[in-house]
Coordinates of C-alpha atoms and ligand atoms in Angstrom, one line a residue:
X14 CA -18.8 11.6 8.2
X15 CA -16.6 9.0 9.5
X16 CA -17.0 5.7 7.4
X17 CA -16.5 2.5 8.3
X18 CA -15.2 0.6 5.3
X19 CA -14.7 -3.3 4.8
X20 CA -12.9 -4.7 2.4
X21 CA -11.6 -1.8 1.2
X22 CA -8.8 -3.8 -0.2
X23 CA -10.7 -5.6 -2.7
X24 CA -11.4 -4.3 -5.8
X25 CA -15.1 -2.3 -5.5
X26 CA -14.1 -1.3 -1.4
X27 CA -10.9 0.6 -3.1
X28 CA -13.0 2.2 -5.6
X29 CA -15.6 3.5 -2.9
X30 CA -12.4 4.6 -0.7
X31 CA -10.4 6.5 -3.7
X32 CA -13.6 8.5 -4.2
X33 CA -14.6 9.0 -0.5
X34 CA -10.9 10.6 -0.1
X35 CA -10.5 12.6 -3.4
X36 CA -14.3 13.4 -3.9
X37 CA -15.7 14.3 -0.4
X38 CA -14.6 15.1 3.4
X39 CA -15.3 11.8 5.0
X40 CA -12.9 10.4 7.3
X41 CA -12.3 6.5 6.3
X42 CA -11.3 3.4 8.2
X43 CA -10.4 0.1 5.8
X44 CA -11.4 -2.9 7.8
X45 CA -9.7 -5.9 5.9
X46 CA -8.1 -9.2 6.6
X47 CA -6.4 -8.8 3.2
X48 CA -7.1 -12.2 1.6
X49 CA -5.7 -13.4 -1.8
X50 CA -8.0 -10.4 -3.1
X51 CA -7.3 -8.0 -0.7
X52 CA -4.4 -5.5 -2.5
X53 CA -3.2 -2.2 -0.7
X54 CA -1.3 -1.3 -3.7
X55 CA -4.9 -0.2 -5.3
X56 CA -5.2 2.5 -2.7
X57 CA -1.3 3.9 -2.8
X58 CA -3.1 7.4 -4.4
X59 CA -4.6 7.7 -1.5
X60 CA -3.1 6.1 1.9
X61 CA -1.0 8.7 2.8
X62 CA -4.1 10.8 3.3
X63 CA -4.8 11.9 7.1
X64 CA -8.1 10.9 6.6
X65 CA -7.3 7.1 5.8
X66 CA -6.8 4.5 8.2
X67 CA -6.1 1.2 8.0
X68 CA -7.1 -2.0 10.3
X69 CA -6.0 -5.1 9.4
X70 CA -8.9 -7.3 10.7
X71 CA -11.0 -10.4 9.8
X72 CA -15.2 -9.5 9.7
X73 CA -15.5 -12.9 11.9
X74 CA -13.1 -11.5 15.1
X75 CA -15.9 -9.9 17.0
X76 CA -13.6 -8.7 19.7
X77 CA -11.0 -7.2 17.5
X78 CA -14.1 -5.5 16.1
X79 CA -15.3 -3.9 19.1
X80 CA -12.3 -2.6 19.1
X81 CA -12.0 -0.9 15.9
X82 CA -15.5 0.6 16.3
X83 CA -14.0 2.3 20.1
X84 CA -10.9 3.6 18.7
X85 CA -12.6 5.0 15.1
X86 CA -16.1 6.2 15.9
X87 CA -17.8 5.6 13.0
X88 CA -20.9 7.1 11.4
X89 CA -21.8 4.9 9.5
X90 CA -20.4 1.9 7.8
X91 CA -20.0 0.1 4.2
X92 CA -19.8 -3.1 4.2
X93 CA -18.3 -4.5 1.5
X94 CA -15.7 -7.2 2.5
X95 CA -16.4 -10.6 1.0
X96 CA -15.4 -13.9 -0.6
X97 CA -16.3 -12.9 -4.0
X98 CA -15.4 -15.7 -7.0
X99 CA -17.8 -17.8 -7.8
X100 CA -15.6 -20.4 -9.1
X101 CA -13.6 -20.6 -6.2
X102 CA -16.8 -21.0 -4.0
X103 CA -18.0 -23.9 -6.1
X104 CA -14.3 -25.5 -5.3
X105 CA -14.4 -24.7 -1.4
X106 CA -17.3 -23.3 -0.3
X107 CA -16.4 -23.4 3.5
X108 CA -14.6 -19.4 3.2
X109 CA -18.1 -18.1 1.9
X110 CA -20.0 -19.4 4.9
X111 CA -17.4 -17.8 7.3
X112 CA -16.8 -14.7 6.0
X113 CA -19.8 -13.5 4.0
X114 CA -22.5 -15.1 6.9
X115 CA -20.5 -15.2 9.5
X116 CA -18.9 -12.2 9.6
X117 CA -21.8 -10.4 8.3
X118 CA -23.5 -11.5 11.0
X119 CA -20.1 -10.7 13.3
X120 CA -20.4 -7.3 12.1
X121 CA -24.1 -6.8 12.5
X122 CA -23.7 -7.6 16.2
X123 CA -20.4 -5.5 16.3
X124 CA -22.1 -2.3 14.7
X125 CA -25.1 -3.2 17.0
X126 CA -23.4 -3.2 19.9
X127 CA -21.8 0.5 19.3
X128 CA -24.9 1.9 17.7
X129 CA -26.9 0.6 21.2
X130 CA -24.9 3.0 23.1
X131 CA -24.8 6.0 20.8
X132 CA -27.0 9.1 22.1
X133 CA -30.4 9.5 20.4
X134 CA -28.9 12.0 17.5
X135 CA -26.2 10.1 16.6
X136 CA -28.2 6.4 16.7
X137 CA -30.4 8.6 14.2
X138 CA -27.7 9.5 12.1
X139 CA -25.9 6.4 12.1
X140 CA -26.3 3.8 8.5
X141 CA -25.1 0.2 8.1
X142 CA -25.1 0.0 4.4
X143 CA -24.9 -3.8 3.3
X144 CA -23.7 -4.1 0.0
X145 CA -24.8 -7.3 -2.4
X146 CA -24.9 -8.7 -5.6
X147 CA -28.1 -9.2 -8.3
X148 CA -26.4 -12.6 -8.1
X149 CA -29.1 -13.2 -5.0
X150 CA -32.1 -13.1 -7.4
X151 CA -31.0 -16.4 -10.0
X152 CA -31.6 -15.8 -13.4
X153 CA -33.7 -15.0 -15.9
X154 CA -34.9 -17.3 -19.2
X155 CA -35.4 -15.2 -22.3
X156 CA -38.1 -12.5 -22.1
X157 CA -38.3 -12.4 -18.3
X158 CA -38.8 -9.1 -16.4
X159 CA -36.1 -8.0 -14.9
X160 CA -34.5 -8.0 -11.6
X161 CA -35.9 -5.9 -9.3
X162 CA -36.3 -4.9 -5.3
X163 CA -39.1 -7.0 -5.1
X164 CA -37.6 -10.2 -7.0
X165 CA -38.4 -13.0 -5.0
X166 CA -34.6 -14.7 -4.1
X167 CA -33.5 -17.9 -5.5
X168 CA -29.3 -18.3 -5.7
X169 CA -27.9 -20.5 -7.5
X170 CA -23.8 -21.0 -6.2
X171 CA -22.2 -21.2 -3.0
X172 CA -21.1 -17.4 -3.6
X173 CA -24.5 -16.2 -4.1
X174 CA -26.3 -18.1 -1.6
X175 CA -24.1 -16.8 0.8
X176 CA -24.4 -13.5 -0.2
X177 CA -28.1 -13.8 0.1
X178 CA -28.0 -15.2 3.7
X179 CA -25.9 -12.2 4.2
X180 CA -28.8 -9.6 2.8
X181 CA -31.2 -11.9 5.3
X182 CA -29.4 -11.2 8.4
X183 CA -28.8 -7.3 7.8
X184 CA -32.4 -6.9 6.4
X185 CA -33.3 -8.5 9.8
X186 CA -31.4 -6.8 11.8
X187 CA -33.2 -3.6 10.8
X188 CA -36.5 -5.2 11.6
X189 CA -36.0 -6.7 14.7
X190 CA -33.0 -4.5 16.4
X191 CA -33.8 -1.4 14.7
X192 CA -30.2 -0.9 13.1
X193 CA -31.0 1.8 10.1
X194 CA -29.9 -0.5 7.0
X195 CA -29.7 0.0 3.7
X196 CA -28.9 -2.6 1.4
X197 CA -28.3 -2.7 -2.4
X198 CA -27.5 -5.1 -4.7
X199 CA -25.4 -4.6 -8.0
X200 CA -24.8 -6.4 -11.3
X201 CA -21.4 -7.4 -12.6
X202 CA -18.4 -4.9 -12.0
X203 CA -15.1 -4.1 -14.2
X204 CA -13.0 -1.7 -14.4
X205 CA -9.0 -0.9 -12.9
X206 CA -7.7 -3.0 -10.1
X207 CA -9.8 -5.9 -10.8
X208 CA -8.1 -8.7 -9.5
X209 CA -6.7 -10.6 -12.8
X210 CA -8.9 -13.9 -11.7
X211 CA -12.2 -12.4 -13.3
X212 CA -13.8 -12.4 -16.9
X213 CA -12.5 -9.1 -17.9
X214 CA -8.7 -8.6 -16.5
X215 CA -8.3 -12.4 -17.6
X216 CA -9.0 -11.6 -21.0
X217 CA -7.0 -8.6 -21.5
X218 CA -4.1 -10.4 -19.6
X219 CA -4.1 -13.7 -21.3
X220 CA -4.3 -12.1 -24.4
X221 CA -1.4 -10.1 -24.4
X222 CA 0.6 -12.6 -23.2
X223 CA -0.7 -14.5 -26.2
X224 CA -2.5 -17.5 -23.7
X225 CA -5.7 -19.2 -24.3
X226 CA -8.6 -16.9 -23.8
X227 CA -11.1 -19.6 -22.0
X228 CA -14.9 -19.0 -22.8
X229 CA -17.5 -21.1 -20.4
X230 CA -19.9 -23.3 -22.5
X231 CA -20.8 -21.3 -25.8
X232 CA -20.7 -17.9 -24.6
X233 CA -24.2 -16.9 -24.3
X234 CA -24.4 -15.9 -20.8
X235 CA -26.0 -13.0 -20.3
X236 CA -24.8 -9.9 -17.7
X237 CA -25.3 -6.7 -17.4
X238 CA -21.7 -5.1 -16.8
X239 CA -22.0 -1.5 -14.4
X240 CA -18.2 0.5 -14.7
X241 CA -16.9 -0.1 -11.0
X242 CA -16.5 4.1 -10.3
X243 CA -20.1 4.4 -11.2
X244 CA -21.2 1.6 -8.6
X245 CA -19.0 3.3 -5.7
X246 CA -20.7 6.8 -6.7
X247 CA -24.0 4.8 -6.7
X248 CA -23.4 3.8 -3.3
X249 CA -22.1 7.0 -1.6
X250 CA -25.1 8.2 -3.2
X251 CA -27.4 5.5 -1.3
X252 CA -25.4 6.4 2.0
X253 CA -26.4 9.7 2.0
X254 CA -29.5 10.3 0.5
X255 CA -31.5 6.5 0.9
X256 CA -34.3 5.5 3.1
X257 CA -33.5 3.4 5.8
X258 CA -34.5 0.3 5.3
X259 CA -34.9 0.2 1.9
X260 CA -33.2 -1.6 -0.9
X261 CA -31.7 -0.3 -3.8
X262 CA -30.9 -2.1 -7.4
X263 CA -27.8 -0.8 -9.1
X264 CA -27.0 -1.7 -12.6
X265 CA -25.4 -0.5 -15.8
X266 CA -28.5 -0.9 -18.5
X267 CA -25.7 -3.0 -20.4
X268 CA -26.4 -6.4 -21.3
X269 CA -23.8 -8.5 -23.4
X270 CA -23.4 -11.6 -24.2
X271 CA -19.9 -12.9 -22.3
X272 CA -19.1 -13.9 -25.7
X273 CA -19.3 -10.5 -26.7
X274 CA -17.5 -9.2 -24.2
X275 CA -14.5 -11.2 -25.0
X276 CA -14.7 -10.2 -28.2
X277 CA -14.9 -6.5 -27.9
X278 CA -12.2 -6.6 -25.4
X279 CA -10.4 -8.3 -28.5
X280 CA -11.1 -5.5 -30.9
X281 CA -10.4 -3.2 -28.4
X282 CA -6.5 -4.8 -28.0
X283 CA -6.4 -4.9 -31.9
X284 CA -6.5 -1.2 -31.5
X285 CA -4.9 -0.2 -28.3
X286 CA -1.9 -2.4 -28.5
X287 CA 1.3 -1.4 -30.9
X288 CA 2.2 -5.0 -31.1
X289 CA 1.0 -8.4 -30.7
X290 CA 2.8 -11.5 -28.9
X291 CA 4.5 -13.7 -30.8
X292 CA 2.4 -16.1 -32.7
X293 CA -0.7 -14.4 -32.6
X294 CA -2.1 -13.4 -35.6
X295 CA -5.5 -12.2 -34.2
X296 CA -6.3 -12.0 -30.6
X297 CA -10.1 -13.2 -31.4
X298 CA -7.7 -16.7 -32.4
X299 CA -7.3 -16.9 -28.5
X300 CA -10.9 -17.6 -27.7
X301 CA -11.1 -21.1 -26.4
X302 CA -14.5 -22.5 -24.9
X303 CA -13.8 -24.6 -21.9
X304 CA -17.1 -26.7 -20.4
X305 CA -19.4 -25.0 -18.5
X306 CA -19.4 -24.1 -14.9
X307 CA -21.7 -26.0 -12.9
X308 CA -25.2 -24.7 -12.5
X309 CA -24.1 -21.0 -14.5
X310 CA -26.6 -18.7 -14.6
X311 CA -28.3 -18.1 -17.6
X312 CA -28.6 -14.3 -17.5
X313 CA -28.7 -11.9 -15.2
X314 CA -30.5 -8.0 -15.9
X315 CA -31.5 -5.7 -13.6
X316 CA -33.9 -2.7 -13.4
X317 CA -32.4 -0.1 -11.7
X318 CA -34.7 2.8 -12.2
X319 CA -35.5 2.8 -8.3
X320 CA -32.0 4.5 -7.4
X321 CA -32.5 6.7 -10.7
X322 CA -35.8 7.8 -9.9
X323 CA -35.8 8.3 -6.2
X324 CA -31.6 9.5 -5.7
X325 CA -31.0 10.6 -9.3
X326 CA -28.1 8.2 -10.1
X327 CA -27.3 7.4 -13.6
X328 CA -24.2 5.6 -14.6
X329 CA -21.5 8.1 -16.3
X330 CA -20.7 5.5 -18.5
X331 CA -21.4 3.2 -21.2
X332 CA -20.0 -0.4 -22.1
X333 CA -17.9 0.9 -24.7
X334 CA -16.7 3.8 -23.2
X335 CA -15.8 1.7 -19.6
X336 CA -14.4 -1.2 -21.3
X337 CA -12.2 0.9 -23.1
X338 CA -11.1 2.9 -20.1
X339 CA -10.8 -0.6 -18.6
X340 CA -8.5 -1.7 -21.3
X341 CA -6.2 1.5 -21.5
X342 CA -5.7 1.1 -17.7
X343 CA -4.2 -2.0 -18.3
X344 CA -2.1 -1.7 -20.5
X345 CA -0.5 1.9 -19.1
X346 CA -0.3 -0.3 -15.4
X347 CA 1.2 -3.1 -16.3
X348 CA 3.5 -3.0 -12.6
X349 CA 0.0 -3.0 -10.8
X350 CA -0.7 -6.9 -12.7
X351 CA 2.3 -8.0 -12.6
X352 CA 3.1 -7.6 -9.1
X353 CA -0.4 -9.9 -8.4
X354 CA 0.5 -12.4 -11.3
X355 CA 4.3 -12.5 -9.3
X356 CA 2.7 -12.7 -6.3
X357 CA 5.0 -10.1 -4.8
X358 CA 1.9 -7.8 -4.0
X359 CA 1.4 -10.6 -1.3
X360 CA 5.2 -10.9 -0.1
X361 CA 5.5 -6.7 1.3
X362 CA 2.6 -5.8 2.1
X363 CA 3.1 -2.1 3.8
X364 CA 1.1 -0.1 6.1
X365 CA 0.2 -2.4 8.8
X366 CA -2.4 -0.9 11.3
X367 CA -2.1 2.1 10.8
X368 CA -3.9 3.2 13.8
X369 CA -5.1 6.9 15.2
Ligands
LIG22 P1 -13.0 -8.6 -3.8 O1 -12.9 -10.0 -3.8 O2 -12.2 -7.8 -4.9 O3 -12.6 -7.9 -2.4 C1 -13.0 -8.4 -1.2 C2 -12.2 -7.8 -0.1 O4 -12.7 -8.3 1.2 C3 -10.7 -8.1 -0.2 O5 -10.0 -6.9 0.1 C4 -10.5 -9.1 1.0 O6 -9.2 -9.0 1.6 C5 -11.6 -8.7 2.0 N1 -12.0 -9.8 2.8 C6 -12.3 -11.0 2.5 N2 -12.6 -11.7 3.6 C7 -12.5 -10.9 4.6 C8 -12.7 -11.1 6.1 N3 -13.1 -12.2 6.6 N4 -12.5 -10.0 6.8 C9 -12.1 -8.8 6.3 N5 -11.9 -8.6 5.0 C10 -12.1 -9.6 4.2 O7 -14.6 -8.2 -3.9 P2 -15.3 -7.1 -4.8 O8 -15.5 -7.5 -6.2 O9 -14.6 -5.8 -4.5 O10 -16.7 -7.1 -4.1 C11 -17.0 -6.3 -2.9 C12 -18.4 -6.5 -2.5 O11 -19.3 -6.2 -3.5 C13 -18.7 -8.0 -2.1 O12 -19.6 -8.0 -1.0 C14 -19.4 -8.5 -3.4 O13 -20.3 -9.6 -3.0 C15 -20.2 -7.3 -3.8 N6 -20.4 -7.2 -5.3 C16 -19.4 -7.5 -6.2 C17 -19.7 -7.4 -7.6 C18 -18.6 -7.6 -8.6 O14 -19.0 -7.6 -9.8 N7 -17.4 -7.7 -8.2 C19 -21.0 -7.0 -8.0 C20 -22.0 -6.8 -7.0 C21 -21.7 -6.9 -5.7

């Protein structure tokens, strides 16, 4: 296969494109713009494969896009590049319209126009895999069922109404044009190379520099955390082996308060870590709750036993035994954070184009 990948940069698209490389035969084109979030550096163990290539391109240039698609040939493609933060889309929304609706929407009518003039076989064989967040779906008060395919949508930020425009167009696309979609939607992600601006890297990297460690409102939001290698098997999974059309729910089984989370992560650093900043006594000391972002959800869960009992996926791990992974790989790469906390990851940026 030859896979189309954007946002390959970020932090999930990098996980899907270290396994593509090292686990299977696929031949891989990274579509990014590289944003703030976009980081090359997370894909160094793999970008001096032959069968990695990399386009520097923004989702919303639809000629630059026809382009890529001519010179690569794709099979099929993942879609996965995005304005992802919710905060920051509650500060500027304006990105989030562009990129995830408008350059879904860019890329839908790019992939479109290729897939048109495939032969039969190959418009067959071809997928545009969509790739979303649970974040579409609101959340849940106390005892509610969970998420699942069927869950009527009701977003609550910027960020995830975007993203649920985005699932819209690509669902309609399918319908109306005939492009074979797939689409899934996944809870929250951790794991290495998450850029530090999110719950869990935050955490570990505040806390050993001895820094406030900010909690929103009292804690008691509610996600369910999926160990970012098992999403991008989950998803190469889903390319291969799910129906077109359909839509698949991808989540961990692990609920925890964000409370929690902040605290285990605490424990875990109590254990991991030879020595503590100066000052700190305790890392749990850190923990600081800061008001509460406007309109949070309450609690997101997700029943994922349609991609279990139809494709057989099962997450490999657990909460404890990711977030400790999670934790280790921190601490043993500290040059990956602190090039991104320096900003030098932005300043030499290598590997420009690499075209066929
Ligand atoms: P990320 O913010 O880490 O990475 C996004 C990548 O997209 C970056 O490399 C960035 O440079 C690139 N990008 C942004 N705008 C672009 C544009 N206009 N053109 C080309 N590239 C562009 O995001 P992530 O956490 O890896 O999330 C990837 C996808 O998975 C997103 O669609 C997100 O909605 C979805 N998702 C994320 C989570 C999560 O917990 N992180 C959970 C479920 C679904």
């Amino acid at each position: 296969m030859r896979i189309l990948v954007t946002g390959g940069a970020g932090f999930i698209g990098s996980a899907v494109i270290r396994e593509l490389l090292t686990q299977t035969s696929c031949v891989v084109a990274n579509v990014d713009k590289l944003t703030y979030a976009g980081n090359l550096e997370s894909l160094a163990s793999v970008s001096d494969s032959p069968c990695y290539h990399f386009y520097q391109v923004d989702i919303c240039d639809a000629t630059a896009l026809d382009t890529v698609f001519a010179e690569f040939n794709p099979t099929a493609v993942m879609h996965l590049a995005a304005e992802s933060h919710v905060d920051r889309s509650i500060d500027g929304p304006a990105d989030f319209i562009q990129t995830n609706i408008v350059g879904t929407y860019t890329l839908l009518e790019a992939a479109r126009g290729y897939w048109s003039a495939l032969d039969e076989s190959a418009q067959a064989a071809f997928r545009f895999h969509h790739i979303s967040t649970d974040e579409v779906y609101g959340d849940l008060e106390g005892a509610d069922a969970l998420f699942n395919e069927t869950t009527s949508y009701s977003p609550s930020s910027p960020y995830s109404a975007s993203k649920a425009s985005a699932d819209h167009l690509a669902r309609a696309w399918h319908r109306t044009y005939g492009l074979p979609i797939l689409v899934t939607n996944c809870s929250n992600n951790y794991g290495p190379y998450h850029f530090p601006e999110k719950l869990i890297p935050h955490v570990i990297l505040n806390a050993l520099s001895g820094k406030p460690l900010p909690v929103y409102g009292d804690g008691s939001q509610v996600r369910d955390w999926l160990y970012v290698e098992d999403h991008a098997r989950a998803l190469i999974e889903v390319l291969n082996r799910g129906v077109v059309g359909e839509t698949y729910n991808i989540g961990g089984h692990n609920e925890q308060q964000n409370i929690e989370v902040v605290k285990t992560i605490c424990e875990l650093l109590e254990e991991l870590t030879p020595g503590k900043p100066e000052g700190v006594d305790a890392y749990g000391d850190l923990i600081t709750f800061v008001a509460d972002r406007p309109g949070h959800d309450r609690r997101y869960a997700i029943d994922a036993s349609k991609i279990q009992r139809e494709l057989g996926w099962v997450p490999a791990e657990t909460f404890e035994s990711g977030l400790r992974k999670t934790v280790q790989w921190y601490l043993d790469h500290p040059g990956w954070w602190q090039r991104i906390l320096s900003g030098a990851y932005r300043l030499d940026r290598v590997g420009r184009a690499k075209l066929q």
